[in-house]
Coordinates of C-alpha atoms (C1' of nucleotides) and ligand atoms in Angstrom, one line a residue:
Chain L
M9 CA 32.9 38.5 34.7
A10 CA 33.4 35.1 33.1
R11 CA 34.1 33.5 36.5
L12 CA 30.6 34.0 38.0
P13 CA 29.1 30.9 36.3
E14 CA 32.0 28.9 37.8
Y15 CA 31.3 30.3 41.3
L16 CA 27.6 29.6 40.8
R17 CA 28.3 26.0 39.9
A18 CA 30.5 25.5 42.9
L19 CA 28.0 27.0 45.2
T20 CA 25.2 24.8 43.8
S21 CA 27.5 21.8 44.4
L22 CA 28.1 22.9 48.0
A23 CA 24.3 23.5 48.5
E24 CA 23.7 20.0 47.3
Q25 CA 26.1 18.7 50.0
G26 CA 24.0 20.5 52.6
I27 CA 26.6 23.1 53.3
S28 CA 24.9 26.4 54.1
V29 CA 27.9 28.7 54.8
C30 CA 31.3 28.7 53.3
S31 CA 34.5 30.9 53.4
S32 CA 36.2 32.4 50.5
E33 CA 39.0 30.0 50.9
E34 CA 36.8 27.0 50.6
L35 CA 34.9 28.3 47.6
A36 CA 38.1 29.5 45.9
G37 CA 39.5 26.0 46.4
A38 CA 36.6 24.4 44.7
V39 CA 37.0 26.6 41.6
N40 CA 40.8 26.6 41.7
V41 CA 41.3 30.4 41.9
N42 CA 43.0 32.7 44.4
S43 CA 40.8 33.5 47.3
A44 CA 41.6 37.2 47.1
K45 CA 40.4 37.2 43.5
L46 CA 37.2 35.5 44.5
R47 CA 36.5 38.0 47.2
K48 CA 37.2 40.9 44.9
D49 CA 34.9 39.4 42.3
L50 CA 32.1 39.0 44.9
S51 CA 32.7 42.4 46.4
Y52 CA 32.0 43.8 42.9
L53 CA 28.4 42.6 43.3
G54 CA 28.0 44.0 46.8
S55 CA 28.9 43.0 50.4
Y56 CA 27.2 39.7 50.7
G57 CA 29.5 38.0 53.2
T58 CA 29.9 38.4 57.0
R59 CA 33.4 38.8 58.3
G60 CA 34.6 36.1 60.6
V61 CA 31.9 33.8 59.2
G62 CA 31.9 33.6 55.4
Y63 CA 29.2 33.6 52.8
D64 CA 25.7 32.2 53.1
V65 CA 25.6 29.7 50.2
D66 CA 22.0 30.1 49.2
Y67 CA 22.0 33.8 49.5
L68 CA 25.1 34.2 47.5
R69 CA 23.8 31.8 45.0
Y70 CA 20.7 33.8 44.5
Q71 CA 22.7 37.1 44.2
I72 CA 25.1 35.6 41.6
A73 CA 22.1 34.2 39.6
R74 CA 20.5 37.5 39.7
E75 CA 23.6 39.3 38.5
I76 CA 24.0 36.9 35.6
G77 CA 20.3 37.1 34.8
L78 CA 19.3 33.5 35.6
T79 CA 16.3 34.5 37.6
Q80 CA 14.4 34.7 34.4
D81 CA 14.5 32.0 31.8
W82 CA 16.1 32.4 28.4
P83 CA 14.6 30.9 25.3
V84 CA 17.2 29.6 22.9
A85 CA 16.9 28.7 19.2
I86 CA 19.3 26.2 17.6
V87 CA 20.0 26.6 14.0
G88 CA 21.5 23.6 12.1
I89 CA 20.1 20.3 13.4
G90 CA 22.9 18.0 12.2
N91 CA 25.2 15.9 14.4
L92 CA 25.8 18.6 16.9
G93 CA 22.4 20.2 16.7
H94 CA 20.8 16.9 17.6
A95 CA 23.1 16.5 20.6
L96 CA 22.3 20.1 21.8
A97 CA 18.6 19.7 21.3
N98 CA 18.6 16.5 23.4
Y99 CA 20.8 18.0 26.0
S100 CA 19.0 18.0 29.3
G101 CA 21.6 20.2 31.0
F102 CA 20.2 23.0 29.0
G103 CA 17.0 23.4 31.0
T104 CA 18.6 23.0 34.4
R105 CA 19.8 26.6 34.6
G106 CA 17.2 28.9 33.1
F107 CA 17.8 28.0 29.5
R108 CA 15.0 26.5 27.4
V109 CA 15.2 25.3 23.8
A110 CA 12.4 27.3 22.2
A111 CA 12.9 26.5 18.5
L112 CA 14.9 24.3 16.2
L113 CA 15.7 25.5 12.7
D114 CA 17.4 23.9 9.7
A115 CA 17.7 24.8 6.0
A116 CA 17.3 21.2 4.7
P117 CA 13.6 20.4 4.0
E118 CA 14.0 16.7 5.0
R119 CA 15.2 17.8 8.5
C120 CA 12.0 19.8 8.9
E121 CA 9.9 16.7 9.1
E122 CA 11.3 15.4 12.3
S123 CA 11.1 16.7 15.8
V124 CA 13.8 16.4 18.4
G125 CA 13.1 16.1 22.1
G126 CA 9.5 17.1 21.4
I127 CA 10.3 20.2 19.5
P128 CA 9.6 20.3 15.8
V129 CA 12.3 21.3 13.4
R130 CA 11.2 24.3 11.4
S131 CA 12.5 25.7 8.1
F132 CA 15.1 28.4 8.5
D133 CA 13.3 30.4 5.8
D134 CA 10.4 30.8 8.3
L135 CA 12.7 32.4 10.9
D136 CA 10.7 35.5 11.3
A137 CA 7.4 33.6 11.6
V138 CA 8.9 31.3 14.2
L139 CA 10.3 34.2 16.2
A140 CA 7.0 35.9 16.0
E141 CA 5.3 32.8 17.6
T142 CA 7.9 32.2 20.3
P143 CA 10.3 34.9 21.5
V144 CA 14.0 33.9 21.4
A145 CA 16.8 35.7 23.2
I146 CA 19.8 33.6 22.2
G147 CA 20.7 31.9 18.9
V148 CA 22.9 28.9 18.7
I149 CA 24.6 28.3 15.3
A150 CA 25.5 24.6 14.6
T151 CA 25.6 24.8 10.8
P152 CA 28.6 24.1 8.6
A153 CA 31.2 27.0 8.7
G154 CA 30.3 28.2 5.2
A155 CA 26.7 28.9 6.2
A156 CA 27.4 30.4 9.6
Q157 CA 27.9 34.0 8.6
G158 CA 24.7 34.1 6.6
V159 CA 22.8 32.5 9.4
A160 CA 24.2 35.0 11.8
D161 CA 23.2 37.9 9.5
R162 CA 19.7 36.7 9.4
L163 CA 19.5 36.1 13.1
V164 CA 20.8 39.6 13.8
G165 CA 18.3 40.9 11.2
A166 CA 15.5 39.2 13.0
G167 CA 16.5 41.1 16.2
I168 CA 18.6 38.5 18.0
T169 CA 21.5 40.1 19.9
S170 CA 23.2 37.1 21.4
I171 CA 24.8 34.3 19.4
L172 CA 26.7 31.1 20.4
N173 CA 28.7 29.9 17.5
F174 CA 29.9 26.3 17.1
A175 CA 31.1 26.7 13.5
P176 CA 34.8 27.4 13.0
T177 CA 34.4 30.9 11.6
N178 CA 34.9 34.4 12.9
L179 CA 31.5 35.9 12.7
V180 CA 31.3 39.6 12.0
V181 CA 28.3 41.3 13.6
P182 CA 27.2 44.8 14.3
A183 CA 28.1 46.5 17.6
G184 CA 25.6 45.6 20.3
V185 CA 25.5 42.0 19.4
S186 CA 27.4 39.5 21.6
V187 CA 29.0 36.4 20.0
R188 CA 30.7 33.6 21.9
K189 CA 32.5 30.9 19.9
V190 CA 33.1 27.3 20.9
D191 CA 35.8 25.8 18.7
L192 CA 36.6 22.2 19.3
S193 CA 39.6 22.1 17.0
V194 CA 41.2 25.1 18.6
E195 CA 41.0 23.4 21.9
L196 CA 42.5 20.2 20.5
Q197 CA 45.3 22.2 18.9
I198 CA 46.1 23.9 22.2
L199 CA 46.4 20.5 23.8
A200 CA 48.5 19.2 21.0
Y201 CA 50.8 22.2 21.4
H202 CA 51.4 21.5 25.1
E203 CA 51.7 17.8 24.4
Q204 CA 54.4 18.5 21.8
R205 CA 56.2 20.9 24.2
R206 CA 56.2 18.2 26.8
A207 CA 57.6 15.7 24.3
G208 CA 60.2 18.2 23.2
A209 CA 61.3 18.9 26.8
E210 CA 61.6 15.2 27.4
E211 CA 63.9 14.9 24.5
L212 CA 65.9 17.8 25.7
R213 CA 66.2 16.2 29.1
G214 CA 67.2 12.9 27.5
A215 CA 69.8 14.8 25.4
A216 CA 71.1 16.6 28.4
I217 CA 71.4 13.3 30.3
A218 CA 73.2 11.8 27.3
A219 CA 75.5 14.8 27.1
A220 CA 76.2 14.6 30.8
G221 CA 77.0 11.0 30.4
E222 CA 79.4 11.8 27.5
E223 CA 80.9 14.5 29.6
Q224 CA 81.5 12.1 32.4
S225 CA 83.0 9.5 30.2
A226 CA 85.2 12.0 28.5
Chain C
M30 CA 49.7 31.1 22.4
A31 CA 46.0 30.3 22.0
R32 CA 45.8 32.6 19.0
L33 CA 48.0 30.5 16.7
P34 CA 45.1 28.1 15.7
E35 CA 43.1 31.2 14.6
Y36 CA 45.9 32.5 12.5
L37 CA 46.3 29.1 11.0
R38 CA 42.7 28.9 10.1
A39 CA 42.8 32.3 8.5
L40 CA 45.9 31.4 6.6
T41 CA 44.3 28.2 5.3
S42 CA 41.3 30.3 4.2
L43 CA 43.6 32.7 2.3
A44 CA 45.5 29.8 0.7
E45 CA 42.2 28.4 -0.5
Q46 CA 41.5 31.7 -2.2
G47 CA 44.8 31.4 -4.0
I48 CA 46.5 34.2 -2.1
S49 CA 50.2 33.4 -1.6
V50 CA 51.4 36.5 0.2
C51 CA 49.7 38.6 2.9
S52 CA 50.6 41.5 5.1
S53 CA 50.1 41.5 8.9
E54 CA 47.3 44.0 8.4
E55 CA 45.4 41.7 6.1
L56 CA 45.8 38.7 8.3
A57 CA 45.0 40.6 11.5
G58 CA 41.9 41.9 9.8
A59 CA 40.7 38.3 9.1
V60 CA 41.2 37.3 12.7
N61 CA 40.0 40.5 14.2
V62 CA 43.1 41.3 16.2
N63 CA 45.5 44.2 16.3
S64 CA 48.2 43.9 13.7
A65 CA 51.0 44.7 16.2
K66 CA 49.8 41.9 18.4
L67 CA 49.8 39.5 15.4
R68 CA 53.3 40.5 14.4
K69 CA 54.5 40.1 18.0
D70 CA 53.0 36.6 18.1
L71 CA 54.6 35.6 14.9
S72 CA 58.0 37.0 15.8
Y73 CA 57.9 34.8 18.8
L74 CA 58.1 31.8 16.4
G75 CA 61.0 33.4 14.4
S76 CA 61.4 35.9 11.6
Y77 CA 59.2 34.4 8.9
G78 CA 58.2 37.6 7.1
T79 CA 60.0 39.9 4.7
R80 CA 59.8 43.6 5.3
G81 CA 58.2 45.6 2.7
V82 CA 56.4 42.5 1.4
G83 CA 54.6 40.5 4.1
Y84 CA 54.4 36.8 4.9
D85 CA 54.4 33.9 2.5
V86 CA 51.1 32.2 3.2
D87 CA 52.1 28.6 2.7
Y88 CA 55.5 29.0 4.5
L89 CA 53.9 30.7 7.5
R90 CA 51.2 28.1 7.5
Y91 CA 53.7 25.3 7.7
Q92 CA 55.7 27.1 10.4
I93 CA 52.6 27.6 12.6
A94 CA 51.5 24.1 12.0
R95 CA 54.9 22.9 13.1
E96 CA 54.9 25.1 16.2
I97 CA 51.5 23.7 17.3
G98 CA 52.5 20.2 16.4
L99 CA 50.1 19.5 13.6
T100 CA 52.8 18.1 11.3
Q101 CA 52.2 14.8 13.1
D102 CA 48.8 13.3 13.7
W103 CA 47.3 13.0 17.1
P104 CA 45.2 10.0 18.0
V105 CA 42.2 10.9 20.2
A106 CA 40.0 8.7 22.4
I107 CA 36.5 9.7 23.2
V108 CA 35.0 8.5 26.5
G109 CA 31.2 8.6 26.9
I110 CA 29.4 7.8 23.7
G111 CA 26.1 9.4 24.5
N112 CA 24.5 12.4 22.7
L113 CA 27.6 14.4 22.6
G114 CA 30.0 11.5 22.1
H115 CA 28.1 10.4 19.1
A116 CA 28.3 13.9 17.5
L117 CA 32.0 14.1 18.2
A118 CA 32.6 10.6 16.8
N119 CA 30.8 11.5 13.6
Y120 CA 32.4 14.8 13.3
S121 CA 34.4 15.0 10.1
G122 CA 36.1 18.2 11.0
F123 CA 38.2 16.2 13.4
G124 CA 40.3 14.6 10.8
T125 CA 40.9 17.6 8.7
R126 CA 43.7 19.0 11.0
G127 CA 45.8 16.1 12.1
F128 CA 43.4 14.7 14.7
R129 CA 42.2 11.1 14.3
V130 CA 39.6 9.4 16.4
A131 CA 41.5 6.3 17.5
A132 CA 39.1 4.8 20.1
L133 CA 35.6 5.1 21.5
L134 CA 35.0 4.1 25.1
D135 CA 31.9 3.8 27.2
A136 CA 31.0 2.2 30.6
A137 CA 27.5 1.0 29.5
P138 CA 27.7 -2.5 28.1
E139 CA 24.9 -1.9 25.6
R140 CA 26.8 0.9 24.1
C141 CA 29.7 -1.4 23.5
E142 CA 27.8 -3.4 20.9
E143 CA 27.6 -0.6 18.3
S144 CA 30.2 1.2 16.4
V145 CA 30.2 4.8 15.3
G146 CA 31.7 6.0 12.1
G147 CA 33.4 2.7 11.6
I148 CA 35.0 2.7 15.0
P149 CA 33.8 0.1 17.6
V150 CA 32.8 1.3 21.0
R151 CA 34.9 -0.5 23.6
S152 CA 34.3 -1.0 27.3
F153 CA 35.9 1.7 29.5
D154 CA 37.1 -1.2 31.7
D155 CA 39.3 -2.3 28.9
L156 CA 41.0 1.1 28.8
D157 CA 44.5 -0.3 29.3
A158 CA 44.0 -3.0 26.7
V159 CA 42.7 -0.5 24.2
L160 CA 45.5 1.9 24.8
A161 CA 48.0 -1.0 24.4
E162 CA 46.5 -1.7 21.0
T163 CA 46.4 1.8 19.7
P164 CA 48.4 4.7 21.2
V165 CA 46.3 7.7 22.2
A166 CA 47.6 11.2 23.0
I167 CA 44.5 13.1 23.9
G168 CA 41.4 12.0 25.9
V169 CA 38.0 13.6 25.4
I170 CA 35.6 13.3 28.3
A171 CA 31.9 13.4 27.3
T172 CA 30.4 11.5 30.3
P173 CA 28.0 12.9 32.8
A174 CA 29.6 15.3 35.3
G175 CA 29.6 12.9 38.1
A176 CA 31.7 10.4 36.3
A177 CA 34.2 12.8 34.8
Q178 CA 36.7 13.0 37.6
G179 CA 36.9 9.2 37.9
V180 CA 37.3 8.9 34.1
A181 CA 40.0 11.6 34.2
D182 CA 41.8 9.7 37.0
R183 CA 41.8 6.5 35.0
L184 CA 43.0 8.3 31.8
V185 CA 45.8 9.9 33.7
G186 CA 46.6 6.6 35.3
A187 CA 46.9 5.0 31.9
G188 CA 49.4 7.6 30.9
I189 CA 47.3 10.2 29.0
T190 CA 48.5 13.7 29.6
S191 CA 46.0 15.8 27.6
I192 CA 42.3 15.9 28.3
L193 CA 39.5 17.8 26.7
N194 CA 36.6 17.9 29.2
F195 CA 33.0 18.6 28.1
A196 CA 31.5 17.8 31.5
P197 CA 30.6 20.7 33.7
T198 CA 33.2 19.9 36.4
N199 CA 36.5 21.2 37.5
L200 CA 38.8 18.3 37.0
V201 CA 41.8 18.0 39.4
V202 CA 44.8 16.4 37.8
P203 CA 48.5 16.0 38.7
A204 CA 50.9 18.6 37.4
G205 CA 52.1 17.8 33.9
V206 CA 48.7 17.0 32.7
S207 CA 46.9 19.6 30.5
V208 CA 43.1 20.0 30.8
R209 CA 40.9 22.2 28.6
K210 CA 37.3 22.6 29.4
V211 CA 34.4 23.3 27.0
D212 CA 31.4 24.4 29.0
L213 CA 28.3 25.2 27.1
S214 CA 26.3 26.5 30.0
V215 CA 29.0 28.9 31.0
E216 CA 29.0 30.3 27.5
L217 CA 25.2 30.7 27.6
Q218 CA 25.3 32.3 31.0
I219 CA 27.9 34.9 29.8
L220 CA 25.6 35.7 26.9
A221 CA 22.6 35.9 29.2
Y222 CA 24.6 38.3 31.4
H223 CA 25.3 40.6 28.5
E224 CA 21.8 40.3 27.3
Q225 CA 20.5 41.3 30.7
R226 CA 22.8 44.3 30.9
R227 CA 21.6 45.4 27.5
A228 CA 18.0 45.2 28.7
G229 CA 18.9 47.1 31.8
A230 CA 20.7 49.8 29.9
E231 CA 17.6 50.1 27.7
E232 CA 15.4 50.5 30.7
L233 CA 17.7 53.2 32.0
R234 CA 17.6 55.0 28.7
G235 CA 13.9 54.8 28.7
A236 CA 13.7 56.1 32.3
A237 CA 16.1 58.9 31.4
I238 CA 14.0 59.9 28.4
A239 CA 10.8 59.7 30.6
A240 CA 12.6 61.8 33.2
A241 CA 13.7 64.3 30.5
G242 CA 10.1 64.5 29.3
E243 CA 8.8 65.1 32.8
E244 CA 11.5 67.8 33.3
Q245 CA 10.4 69.5 30.1
S246 CA 6.7 69.3 31.0
A247 CA 7.4 70.6 34.4
Chain P
dT20 C1' 73.4 53.2 -7.2
dG21 C1' 70.3 56.0 -4.4
dC22 C1' 65.8 57.5 -2.9
dG23 C1' 60.9 56.7 -1.7
dT24 C1' 57.6 53.3 -0.3
dT25 C1' 56.0 49.5 2.1
dT26 C1' 56.0 46.4 5.9
dT27 C1' 58.2 43.8 9.4
dG28 C1' 60.4 43.3 14.1
dT29 C1' 60.9 45.5 18.4
dT30 C1' 60.9 48.9 22.0
dC31 C1' 58.4 51.7 25.1
dT32 C1' 54.4 53.0 27.6
dC33 C1' 50.2 52.1 29.7
dA34 C1' 46.3 49.9 31.5
dC35 C1' 44.3 45.9 33.4
dG36 C1' 44.0 41.9 36.2
dT37 C1' 46.2 39.3 39.8
dT38 C1' 48.1 38.8 44.2
dC39 C1' 49.7 40.3 48.7
dA40 C1' 48.8 42.2 52.9
dC41 C1' 46.2 44.4 56.4
dA42 C1' 42.6 46.9 58.8
dA43 C1' 37.7 46.4 59.9
dA44 C1' 34.2 43.5 61.5
dC45 C1' 32.1 39.5 63.3
dT46 C1' 31.8 35.2 66.5
dC47 C1' 32.9 32.6 70.3
dC48 C1' 34.7 31.8 74.7
dT49 C1' 35.9 33.1 79.2
Chain R
dA28 C1' 32.4 42.8 78.7
dG29 C1' 36.7 41.9 76.6
dG30 C1' 40.1 39.4 74.2
dA31 C1' 41.4 35.8 70.9
dG32 C1' 40.6 33.9 66.7
dT33 C1' 38.5 34.2 61.9
dT34 C1' 37.3 36.0 57.7
dT35 C1' 35.8 39.7 54.7
dG36 C1' 36.7 43.8 51.9
dT37 C1' 40.0 46.7 49.9
dG38 C1' 44.3 49.6 49.2
dA39 C1' 48.8 49.0 47.2
dA40 C1' 52.5 46.5 44.7
dC41 C1' 53.3 43.5 41.1
dG42 C1' 53.5 41.2 36.7
dT43 C1' 51.7 40.5 32.3
dG44 C1' 49.6 41.5 28.0
dA45 C1' 48.0 45.1 24.6
dG46 C1' 48.6 49.0 21.7
dA47 C1' 51.3 52.9 19.7
dA48 C1' 55.3 54.3 17.6
dC49 C1' 59.5 53.8 15.3
dA50 C1' 63.8 52.0 13.4
dA51 C1' 65.6 48.5 10.2
dA52 C1' 65.1 46.1 6.1
dA53 C1' 63.4 44.8 1.6
dC54 C1' 61.6 46.2 -2.9
dG55 C1' 60.8 49.1 -7.1
dC56 C1' 62.2 52.6 -10.0
dA57 C1' 64.8 56.0 -12.0
Ligands
LIG3 N1 29.7 17.4 15.3 C1 30.5 17.8 16.2 O1 30.9 17.1 17.1 C2 31.1 19.2 16.1 C3 32.0 19.6 17.0 C4 32.6 20.9 16.9 C5 32.1 21.7 16.0 N2 31.2 21.3 15.1 C6 30.8 22.3 14.1 O2 29.4 22.4 14.2 C7 28.9 22.6 12.9 C8 27.9 21.6 12.6 O3 28.5 20.3 12.7 P1 27.6 19.0 12.4 O4 28.5 17.9 12.6 O5 26.4 19.0 13.2 O6 27.3 19.2 10.9 P2 26.1 18.5 10.1 O7 26.5 18.6 8.6 O8 25.8 17.2 10.7 O9 24.9 19.5 10.3 C9 24.8 20.7 9.8 C10 23.3 21.1 9.6 O10 23.1 22.4 9.3 C11 22.1 22.5 8.3 N3 22.4 23.7 7.5 C12 23.2 23.9 6.5 N4 23.2 25.1 6.0 C13 22.3 25.8 6.7 C14 21.7 27.1 6.6 N5 22.2 28.0 5.8 N6 20.8 27.4 7.5 C15 20.3 26.5 8.4 N7 20.8 25.2 8.5 C16 21.7 24.9 7.6 C17 22.2 21.2 7.5 O11 21.0 21.0 6.9 C18 22.6 20.2 8.6 O12 21.4 19.7 9.1 C19 30.0 22.6 11.9 O13 30.4 23.9 11.7 C20 31.1 21.9 12.7 O14 32.4 22.4 12.3 C21 30.7 20.1 15.1
LIG4 N1 24.6 16.8 24.8 C1 25.1 18.0 24.7 O1 24.8 18.8 23.7 C2 26.1 18.6 25.6 C3 26.5 19.8 25.5 C4 27.4 20.4 26.5 C5 27.9 19.6 27.5 N2 27.4 18.3 27.6 C6 28.0 17.5 28.6 O2 28.6 16.4 28.0 C7 28.4 15.3 28.9 C8 27.7 14.2 28.1 O3 26.5 14.7 27.6 P1 25.5 13.7 26.9 O4 24.3 14.5 26.5 O5 26.2 13.0 25.8 O6 25.1 12.6 28.0 P2 24.6 11.2 27.8 O7 24.0 10.7 29.0 O8 23.8 11.1 26.5 O9 25.9 10.3 27.5 C9 26.8 10.0 28.6 C10 27.5 8.7 28.2 O10 28.5 8.5 29.1 C11 28.5 7.1 29.5 N3 29.1 7.0 30.8 C12 28.6 7.2 32.0 N4 29.5 7.0 33.0 C13 30.6 6.6 32.4 C14 31.9 6.2 32.9 N5 32.2 6.2 34.2 N6 32.8 5.9 32.0 C15 32.6 5.9 30.7 N7 31.4 6.2 30.2 C16 30.4 6.6 31.0 C17 27.1 6.7 29.5 O11 27.0 5.3 29.3 C18 26.6 7.5 28.3 O12 26.7 6.8 27.1 C19 27.6 15.7 30.1 O13 28.5 16.0 31.1 C20 27.0 17.0 29.6 O14 26.8 17.9 30.7 C21 26.6 17.8 26.7

DNA sequence: TGCGTTTTGTTCTCACGTTCACAAACTCCT
DNA sequence: AGGAGTTTGTGAACGTGAGAACAAAACGCA
């Protein structure tokens, strides 16, 4: 389930506040979901709560982390060390939850001279060599859209089965490979859509008020 | 619908290839959705196809753009010009689809001396003054998680009704304000979950094969 | 003009996810 | 110990979205 990470974050936040037990209502409130949904999600993992009391925060935290797979750490490779790649490589929030930047790759030779956050940028041509040195479970694509499919193909060819794609392209990959896409402009367009609908509704309201006024004056 | 931007992107890609008419099957293939779903989505906007022929790419493109609201341009303000904020401010893909970075804001005084991509970084304290100078429709939050709710409150207070949040927090906002969240670590955790399940399945298969071997040898 | 072909727009069915509601279970207090 | 009060876990209704199937419409061709 895609909600488990949200629960985990909320639980961590509660733990930091020193709260050791919480009810499904409290936790659901923190994540903005229905409490029945939360309970059903959690019951899918097992019976980790006690009736009349609630859930033990630390215990539940561990169980969710185990379910997601965060009890081990996941080495990540970032491909495309441009604007976005730099930001990702510098991102400290990466390491806080079991993810570790294991390799940085770029096609441009001049990029390969620098190192970001203590990790050297290697040539994408040396992909296989780099993966032989350090195992990598997840590949992050931060290249221009045109190069993304080719990069994905090579990553899959090198045995990587999980890809996070920041380029605005629909990657096609063989069955058995997971791809998640983060698309900034889609998010902005959805916001624009709602914004426009709000503006439209306002106009309609205005028109209705004007019409009502006319009606009254007629 | 959240799929409209995907359709629009696919249509743009077709237009660039010089294709002027396409069927729902072709377009659906490019976006990896069912063609019936695509047709249903499009029929929601109106009857813009011709039976027996398909859809006129340019016409449909315009209609979708109009529905989303991309016929006007949307000024965007970015708050928090750190690692991520810099990348966003430099991102050229912003402008290609009706979005324009109108203002950059940060709380740290030292940040306010530089300018990124030709746009000066202003103090977040001057939010109201900045918004008075240049209208802004969408606010992007790229501050640390702890500051995000406060920033959101101030943005809402200043009249902004659409927020794109990169900080790993659940923002609470009044009704009538849209928030979209982009959470990198949630995406990574979902990938890790699938990766772990694959590894588990593999182990099971291995165990089953071993068991079968034992059975045979027994 | 009339028939066959193609493709849209729509209806119908089904499965999934969400929500309600309640019994079982646990705690606390008397 | 027993009852009152809580809170989980889950069975059943509900609504929504996805996919299959088909009728209506346009085009081409004779
Ligand atoms: N910058 C942002 O804020 C932002 C936001 C959302 C999405 N994106 C998307 O992320 C991607 C990268 O954006 P950016 O601003 O960092 O671009 P960029 O041009 O700054 O960086 C791209 C990098 O990829 C490298 N590259 C190109 N082809 C490659 C290949 N075949 N193999 C390996 N490396 C290759 C380039 O050398 C360059 O360093 C783009 O697809 C963009 O649409 C960026
Ligand atoms: N860097 C990444 O690749 C990345 C990826 C995903 C998510 N994020 C998230 O994006 C956010 C920013 O990440 P970052 O790496 O850019 O952090 P950063 O520390 O580099 O930048 C944060 C910026 O926000 C400014 N700031 C702090 N409080 C503020 C306030 N109250 N008002 C205005 N500005 C304020 C700081 O001055 C700083 O410039 C974080 O929440 C992070 O979790 C970052």
